[in-house]
PDB file of C-alpha atoms in Angstrom:
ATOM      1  CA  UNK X   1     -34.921  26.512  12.622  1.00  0.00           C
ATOM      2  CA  UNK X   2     -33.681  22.863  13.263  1.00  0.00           C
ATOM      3  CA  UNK X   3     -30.376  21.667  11.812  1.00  0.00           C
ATOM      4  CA  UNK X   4     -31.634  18.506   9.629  1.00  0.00           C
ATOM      5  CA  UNK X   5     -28.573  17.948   7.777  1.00  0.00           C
ATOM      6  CA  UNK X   6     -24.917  18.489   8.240  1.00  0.00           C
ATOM      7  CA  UNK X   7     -22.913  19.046   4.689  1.00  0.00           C
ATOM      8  CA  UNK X   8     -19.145  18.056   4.531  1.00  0.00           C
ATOM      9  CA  UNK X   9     -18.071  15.925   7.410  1.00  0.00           C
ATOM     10  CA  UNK X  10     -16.479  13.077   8.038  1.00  0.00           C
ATOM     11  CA  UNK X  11     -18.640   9.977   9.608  1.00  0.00           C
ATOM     12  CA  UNK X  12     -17.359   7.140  12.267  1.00  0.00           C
ATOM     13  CA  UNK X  13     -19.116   4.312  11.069  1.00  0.00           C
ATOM     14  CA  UNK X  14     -19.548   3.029  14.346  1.00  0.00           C
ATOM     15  CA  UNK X  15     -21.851   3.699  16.703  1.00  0.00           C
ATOM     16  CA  UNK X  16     -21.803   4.732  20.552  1.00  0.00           C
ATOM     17  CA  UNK X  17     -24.029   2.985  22.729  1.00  0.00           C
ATOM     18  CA  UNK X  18     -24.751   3.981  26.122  1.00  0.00           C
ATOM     19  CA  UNK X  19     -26.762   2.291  28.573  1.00  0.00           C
ATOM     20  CA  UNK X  20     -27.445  -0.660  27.080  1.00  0.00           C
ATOM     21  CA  UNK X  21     -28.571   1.299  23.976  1.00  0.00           C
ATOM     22  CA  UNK X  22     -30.972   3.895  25.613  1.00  0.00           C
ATOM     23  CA  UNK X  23     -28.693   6.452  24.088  1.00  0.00           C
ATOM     24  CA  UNK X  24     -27.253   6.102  20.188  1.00  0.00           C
ATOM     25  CA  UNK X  25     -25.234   8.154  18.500  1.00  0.00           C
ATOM     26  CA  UNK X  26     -22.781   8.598  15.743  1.00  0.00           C
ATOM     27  CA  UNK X  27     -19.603  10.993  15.801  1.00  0.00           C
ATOM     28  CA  UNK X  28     -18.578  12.840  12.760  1.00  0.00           C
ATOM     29  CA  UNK X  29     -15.488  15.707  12.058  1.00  0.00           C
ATOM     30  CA  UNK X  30     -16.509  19.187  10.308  1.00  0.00           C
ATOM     31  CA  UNK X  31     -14.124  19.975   7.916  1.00  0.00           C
ATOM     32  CA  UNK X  32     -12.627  22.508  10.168  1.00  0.00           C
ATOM     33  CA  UNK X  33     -11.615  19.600  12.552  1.00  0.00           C
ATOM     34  CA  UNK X  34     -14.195  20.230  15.273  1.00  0.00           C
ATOM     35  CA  UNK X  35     -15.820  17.000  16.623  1.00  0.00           C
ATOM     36  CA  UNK X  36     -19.624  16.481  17.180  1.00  0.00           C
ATOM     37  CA  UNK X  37     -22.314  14.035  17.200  1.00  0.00           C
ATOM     38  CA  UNK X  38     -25.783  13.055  16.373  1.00  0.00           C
ATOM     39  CA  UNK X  39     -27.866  11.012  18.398  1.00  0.00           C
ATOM     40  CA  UNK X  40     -31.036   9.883  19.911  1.00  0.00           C
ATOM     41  CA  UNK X  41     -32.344   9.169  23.397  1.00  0.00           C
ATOM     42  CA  UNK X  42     -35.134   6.358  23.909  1.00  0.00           C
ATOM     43  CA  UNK X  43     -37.403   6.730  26.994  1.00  0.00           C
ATOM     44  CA  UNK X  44     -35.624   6.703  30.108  1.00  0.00           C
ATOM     45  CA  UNK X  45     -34.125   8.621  32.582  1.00  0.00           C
ATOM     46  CA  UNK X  46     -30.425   9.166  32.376  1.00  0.00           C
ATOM     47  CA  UNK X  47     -27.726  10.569  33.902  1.00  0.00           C
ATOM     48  CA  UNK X  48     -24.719  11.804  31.335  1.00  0.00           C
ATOM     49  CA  UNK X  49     -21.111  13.286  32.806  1.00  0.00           C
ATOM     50  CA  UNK X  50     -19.228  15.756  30.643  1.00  0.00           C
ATOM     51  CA  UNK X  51     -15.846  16.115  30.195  1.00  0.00           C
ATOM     52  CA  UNK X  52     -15.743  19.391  28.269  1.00  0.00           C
ATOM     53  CA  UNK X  53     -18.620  21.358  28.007  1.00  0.00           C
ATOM     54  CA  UNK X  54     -21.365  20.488  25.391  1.00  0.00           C
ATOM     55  CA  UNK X  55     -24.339  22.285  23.562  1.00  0.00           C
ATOM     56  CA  UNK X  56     -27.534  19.633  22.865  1.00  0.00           C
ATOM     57  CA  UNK X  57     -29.104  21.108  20.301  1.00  0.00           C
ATOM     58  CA  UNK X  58     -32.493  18.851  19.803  1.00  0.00           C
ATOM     59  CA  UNK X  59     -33.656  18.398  16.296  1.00  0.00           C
ATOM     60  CA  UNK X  60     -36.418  15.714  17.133  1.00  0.00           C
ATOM     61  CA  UNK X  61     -38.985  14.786  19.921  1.00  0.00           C
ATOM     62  CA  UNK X  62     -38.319  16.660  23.373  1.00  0.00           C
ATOM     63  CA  UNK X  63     -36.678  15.843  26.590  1.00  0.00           C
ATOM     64  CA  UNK X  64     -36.376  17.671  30.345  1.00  0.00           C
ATOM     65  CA  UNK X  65     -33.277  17.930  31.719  1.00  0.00           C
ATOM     66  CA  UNK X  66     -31.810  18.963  34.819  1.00  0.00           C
ATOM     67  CA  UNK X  67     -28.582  20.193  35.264  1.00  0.00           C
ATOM     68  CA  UNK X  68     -26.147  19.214  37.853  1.00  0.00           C
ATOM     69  CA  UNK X  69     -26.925  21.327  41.473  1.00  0.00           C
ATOM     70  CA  UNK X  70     -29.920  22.462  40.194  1.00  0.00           C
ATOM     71  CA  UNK X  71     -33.586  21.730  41.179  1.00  0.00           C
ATOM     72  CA  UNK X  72     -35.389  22.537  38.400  1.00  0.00           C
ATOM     73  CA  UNK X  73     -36.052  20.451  35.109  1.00  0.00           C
ATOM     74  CA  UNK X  74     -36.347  22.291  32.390  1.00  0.00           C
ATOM     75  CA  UNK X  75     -37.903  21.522  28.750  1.00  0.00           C
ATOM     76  CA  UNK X  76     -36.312  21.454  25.674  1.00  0.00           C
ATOM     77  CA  UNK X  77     -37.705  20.684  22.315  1.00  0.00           C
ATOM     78  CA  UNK X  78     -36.845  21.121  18.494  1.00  0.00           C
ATOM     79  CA  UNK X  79     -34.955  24.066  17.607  1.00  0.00           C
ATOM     80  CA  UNK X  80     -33.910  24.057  21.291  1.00  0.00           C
ATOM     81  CA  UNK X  81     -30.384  24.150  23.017  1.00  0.00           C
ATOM     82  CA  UNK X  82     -29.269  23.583  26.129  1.00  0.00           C
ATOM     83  CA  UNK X  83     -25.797  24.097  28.052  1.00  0.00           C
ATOM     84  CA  UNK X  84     -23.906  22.298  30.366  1.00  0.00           C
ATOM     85  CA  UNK X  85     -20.782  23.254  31.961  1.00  0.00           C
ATOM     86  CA  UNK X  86     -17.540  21.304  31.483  1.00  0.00           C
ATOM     87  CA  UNK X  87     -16.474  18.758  34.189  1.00  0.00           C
ATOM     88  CA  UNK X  88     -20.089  18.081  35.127  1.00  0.00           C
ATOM     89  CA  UNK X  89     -23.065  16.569  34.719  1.00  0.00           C
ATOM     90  CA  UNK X  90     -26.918  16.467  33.659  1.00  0.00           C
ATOM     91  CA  UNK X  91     -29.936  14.530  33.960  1.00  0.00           C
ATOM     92  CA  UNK X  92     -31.871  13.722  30.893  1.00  0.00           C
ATOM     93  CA  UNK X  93     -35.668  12.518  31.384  1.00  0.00           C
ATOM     94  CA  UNK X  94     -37.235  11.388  27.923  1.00  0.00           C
ATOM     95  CA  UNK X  95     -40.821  10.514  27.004  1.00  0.00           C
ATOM     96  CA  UNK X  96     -40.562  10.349  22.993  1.00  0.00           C
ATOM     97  CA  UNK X  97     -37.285   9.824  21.425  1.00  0.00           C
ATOM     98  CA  UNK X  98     -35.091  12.534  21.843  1.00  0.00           C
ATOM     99  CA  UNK X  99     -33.314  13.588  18.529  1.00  0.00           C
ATOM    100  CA  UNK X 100     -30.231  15.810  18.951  1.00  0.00           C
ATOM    101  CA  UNK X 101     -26.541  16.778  17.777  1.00  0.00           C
ATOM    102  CA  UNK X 102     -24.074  17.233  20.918  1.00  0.00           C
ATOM    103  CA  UNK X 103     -21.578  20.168  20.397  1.00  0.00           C
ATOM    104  CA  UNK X 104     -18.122  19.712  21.992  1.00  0.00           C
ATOM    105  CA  UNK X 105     -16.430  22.672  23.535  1.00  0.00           C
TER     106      UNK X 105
ATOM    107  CA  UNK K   1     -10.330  -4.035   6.062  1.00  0.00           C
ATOM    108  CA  UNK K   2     -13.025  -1.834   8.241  1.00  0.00           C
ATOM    109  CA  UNK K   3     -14.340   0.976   6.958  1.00  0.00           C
ATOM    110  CA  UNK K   4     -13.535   2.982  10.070  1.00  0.00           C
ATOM    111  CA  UNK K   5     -14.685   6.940   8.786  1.00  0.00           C
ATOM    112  CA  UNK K   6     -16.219   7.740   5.357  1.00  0.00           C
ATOM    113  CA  UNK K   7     -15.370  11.027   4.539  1.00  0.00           C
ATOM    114  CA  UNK K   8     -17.709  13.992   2.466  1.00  0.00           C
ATOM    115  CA  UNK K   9     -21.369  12.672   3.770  1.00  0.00           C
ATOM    116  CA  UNK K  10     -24.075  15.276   4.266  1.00  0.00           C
ATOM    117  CA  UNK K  11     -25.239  13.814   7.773  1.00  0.00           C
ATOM    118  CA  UNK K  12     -28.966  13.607   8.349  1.00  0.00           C
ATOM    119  CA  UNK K  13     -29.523  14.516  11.824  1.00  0.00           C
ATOM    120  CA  UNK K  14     -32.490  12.879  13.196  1.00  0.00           C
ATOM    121  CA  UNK K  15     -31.663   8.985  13.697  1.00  0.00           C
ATOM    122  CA  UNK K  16     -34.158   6.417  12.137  1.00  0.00           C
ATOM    123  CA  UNK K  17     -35.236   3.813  15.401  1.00  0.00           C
ATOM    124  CA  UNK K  18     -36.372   0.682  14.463  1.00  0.00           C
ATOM    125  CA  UNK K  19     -38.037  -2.023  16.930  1.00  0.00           C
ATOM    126  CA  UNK K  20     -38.416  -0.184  20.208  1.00  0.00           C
ATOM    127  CA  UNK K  21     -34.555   1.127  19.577  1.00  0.00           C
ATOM    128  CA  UNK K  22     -33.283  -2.431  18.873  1.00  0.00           C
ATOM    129  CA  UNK K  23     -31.901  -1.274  16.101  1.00  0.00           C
ATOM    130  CA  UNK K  24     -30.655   2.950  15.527  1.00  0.00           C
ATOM    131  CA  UNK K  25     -29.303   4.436  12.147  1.00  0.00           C
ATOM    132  CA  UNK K  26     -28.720   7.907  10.730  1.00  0.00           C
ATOM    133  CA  UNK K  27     -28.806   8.256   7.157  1.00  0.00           C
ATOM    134  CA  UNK K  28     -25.982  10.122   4.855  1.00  0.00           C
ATOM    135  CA  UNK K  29     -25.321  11.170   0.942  1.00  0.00           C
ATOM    136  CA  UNK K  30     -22.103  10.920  -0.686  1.00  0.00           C
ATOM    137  CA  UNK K  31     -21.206  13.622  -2.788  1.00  0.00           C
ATOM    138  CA  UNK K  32     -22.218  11.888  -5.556  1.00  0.00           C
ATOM    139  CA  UNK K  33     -25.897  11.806  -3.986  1.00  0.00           C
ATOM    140  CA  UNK K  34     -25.435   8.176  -3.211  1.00  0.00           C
ATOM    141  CA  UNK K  35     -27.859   7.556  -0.108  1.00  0.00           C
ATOM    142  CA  UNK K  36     -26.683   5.343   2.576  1.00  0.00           C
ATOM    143  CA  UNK K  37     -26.730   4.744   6.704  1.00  0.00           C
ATOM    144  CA  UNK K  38     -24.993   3.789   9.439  1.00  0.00           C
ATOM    145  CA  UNK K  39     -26.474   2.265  12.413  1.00  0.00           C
ATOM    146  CA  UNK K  40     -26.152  -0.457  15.211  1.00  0.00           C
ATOM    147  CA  UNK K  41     -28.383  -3.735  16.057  1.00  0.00           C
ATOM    148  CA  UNK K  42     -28.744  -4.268  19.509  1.00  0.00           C
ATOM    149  CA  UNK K  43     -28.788  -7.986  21.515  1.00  0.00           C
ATOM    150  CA  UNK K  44     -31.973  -9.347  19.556  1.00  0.00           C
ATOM    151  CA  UNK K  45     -33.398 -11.103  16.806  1.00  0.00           C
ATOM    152  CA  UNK K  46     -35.328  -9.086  14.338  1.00  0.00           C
ATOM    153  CA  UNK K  47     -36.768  -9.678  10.797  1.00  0.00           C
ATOM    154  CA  UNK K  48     -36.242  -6.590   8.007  1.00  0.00           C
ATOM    155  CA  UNK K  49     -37.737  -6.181   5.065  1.00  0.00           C
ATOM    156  CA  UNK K  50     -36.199  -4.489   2.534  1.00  0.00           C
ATOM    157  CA  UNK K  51     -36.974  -2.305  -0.324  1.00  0.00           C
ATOM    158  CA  UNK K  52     -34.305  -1.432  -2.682  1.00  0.00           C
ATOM    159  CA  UNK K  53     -31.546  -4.229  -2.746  1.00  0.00           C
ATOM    160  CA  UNK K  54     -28.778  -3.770   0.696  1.00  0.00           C
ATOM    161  CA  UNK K  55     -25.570  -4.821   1.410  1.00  0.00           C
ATOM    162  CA  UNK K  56     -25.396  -4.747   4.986  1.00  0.00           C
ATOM    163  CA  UNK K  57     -21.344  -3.923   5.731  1.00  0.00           C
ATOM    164  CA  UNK K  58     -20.276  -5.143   8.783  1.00  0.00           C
ATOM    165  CA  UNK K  59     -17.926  -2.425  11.123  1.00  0.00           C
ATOM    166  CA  UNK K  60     -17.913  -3.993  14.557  1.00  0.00           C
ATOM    167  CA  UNK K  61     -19.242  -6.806  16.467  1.00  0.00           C
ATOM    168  CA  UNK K  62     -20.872  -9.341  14.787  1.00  0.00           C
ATOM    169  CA  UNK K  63     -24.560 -11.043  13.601  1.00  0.00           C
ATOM    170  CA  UNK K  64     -26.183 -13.849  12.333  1.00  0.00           C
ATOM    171  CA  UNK K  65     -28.364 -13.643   9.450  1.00  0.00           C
ATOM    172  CA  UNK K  66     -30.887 -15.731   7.483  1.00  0.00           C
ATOM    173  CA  UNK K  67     -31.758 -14.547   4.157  1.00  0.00           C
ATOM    174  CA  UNK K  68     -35.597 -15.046   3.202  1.00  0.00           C
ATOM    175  CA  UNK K  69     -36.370 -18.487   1.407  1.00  0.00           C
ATOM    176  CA  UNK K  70     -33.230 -20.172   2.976  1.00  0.00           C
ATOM    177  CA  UNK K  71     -32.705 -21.872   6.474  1.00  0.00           C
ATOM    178  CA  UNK K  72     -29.540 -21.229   7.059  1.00  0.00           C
ATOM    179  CA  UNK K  73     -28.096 -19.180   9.968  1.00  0.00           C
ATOM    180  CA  UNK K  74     -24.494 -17.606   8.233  1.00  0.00           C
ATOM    181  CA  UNK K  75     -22.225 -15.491  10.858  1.00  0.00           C
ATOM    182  CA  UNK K  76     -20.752 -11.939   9.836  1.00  0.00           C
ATOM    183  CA  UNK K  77     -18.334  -9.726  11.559  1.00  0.00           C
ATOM    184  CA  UNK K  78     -16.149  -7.044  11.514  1.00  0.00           C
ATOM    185  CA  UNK K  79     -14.848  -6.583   7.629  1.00  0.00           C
ATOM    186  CA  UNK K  80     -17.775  -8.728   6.138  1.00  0.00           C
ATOM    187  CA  UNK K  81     -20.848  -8.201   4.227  1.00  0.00           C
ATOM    188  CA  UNK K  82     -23.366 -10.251   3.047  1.00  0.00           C
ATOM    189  CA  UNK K  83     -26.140  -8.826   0.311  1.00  0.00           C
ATOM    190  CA  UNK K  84     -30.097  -9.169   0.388  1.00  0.00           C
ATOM    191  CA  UNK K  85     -32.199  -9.046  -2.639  1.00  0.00           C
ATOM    192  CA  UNK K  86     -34.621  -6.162  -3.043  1.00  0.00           C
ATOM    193  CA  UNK K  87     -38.178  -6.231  -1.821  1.00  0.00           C
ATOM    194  CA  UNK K  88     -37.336  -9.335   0.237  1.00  0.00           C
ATOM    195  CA  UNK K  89     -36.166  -9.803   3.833  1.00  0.00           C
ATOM    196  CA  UNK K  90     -33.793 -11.064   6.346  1.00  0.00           C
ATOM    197  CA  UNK K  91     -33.333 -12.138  10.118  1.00  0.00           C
ATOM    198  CA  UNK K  92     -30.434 -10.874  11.972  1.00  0.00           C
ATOM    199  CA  UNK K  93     -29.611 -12.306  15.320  1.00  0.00           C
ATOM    200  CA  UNK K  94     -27.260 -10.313  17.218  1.00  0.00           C
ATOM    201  CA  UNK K  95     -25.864 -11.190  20.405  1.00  0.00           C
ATOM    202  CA  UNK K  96     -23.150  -8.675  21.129  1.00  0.00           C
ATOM    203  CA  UNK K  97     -23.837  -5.054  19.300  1.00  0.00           C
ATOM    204  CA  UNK K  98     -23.936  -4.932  15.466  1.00  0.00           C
ATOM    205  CA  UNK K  99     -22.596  -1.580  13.711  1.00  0.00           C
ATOM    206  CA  UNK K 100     -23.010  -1.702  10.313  1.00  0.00           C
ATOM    207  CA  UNK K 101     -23.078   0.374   6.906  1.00  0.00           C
ATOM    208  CA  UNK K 102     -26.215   0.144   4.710  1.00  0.00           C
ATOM    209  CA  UNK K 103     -25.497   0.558   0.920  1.00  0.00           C
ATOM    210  CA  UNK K 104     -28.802   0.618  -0.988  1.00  0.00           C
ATOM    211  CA  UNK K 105     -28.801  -0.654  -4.578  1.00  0.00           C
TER     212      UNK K 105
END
């Protein structure tokens, strides 16, 4: 099941662009106060740090991605999640546009 | 005054990409079922065409843009908007990222 719409939050109108726009994405508030976002990565290979830990749950296209001292990349596709560990870090490797919603915490 | 966070929005997911990524949006509905988006232009110079009438709000940085069947080039930034007839089209030139609200109509 993929997540297409998110009822009830509240939407920052402005965007976050990282590396030089390879990565978009919006943040928005649930009405319980938790912070996410939505967002897309273009083709590329990226590398993303985390501060606290995050969920990417993809909900368009597909991406690999290898977590931080690991060897192996891994798939992930719509209806997919991956993990990564607070304090860390992952690499992202994108063919198609890779849709997803980032879950703090 | 910016529209910083518009509150209530059922948050479509997947982003819309537009020219290669030049230009990202998600889409939203108000509660009222009002269907809008927020999104970013990148450095560039595009042409869009548009369907329904827009009013392109402006939420950070800035653009250029020339509306179909004039020559002039008229800046917008942060706070501004400027409105484009339906089934027409306009040319934004953006040199430093564009975020912007889309109201349809």
């Amino acid at each position: 099941m993929t997540t297409d719409t998110i009822l009830n939050v509240a939407l920052t109108t402005k965007a976050n662009v990282y590396f030089d726009g390879k990565c978009v994405s919006h943040g928005f508030t649930l009405a319980d106060g938790t912070k996410k976002s939505v967002g897309v990565v273009l083709p590329a290979t990226l590398t993303f740090n985390t501060g606290a830990p995050e969920i990417m749950e993809c909900v368009g296209g597909a991406c690999e991605y290898k977590l931080a001292g690991t060897d192996a990349w891994v798939a992930s596709s719509v209806g997919e999640s991956f993990k990564v560990p607070g304090n860390s870090s992952f690499e992202i490797r994108v063919t198609e546009a890779y849709h997803y919603i980032c879950h703090f915490g």
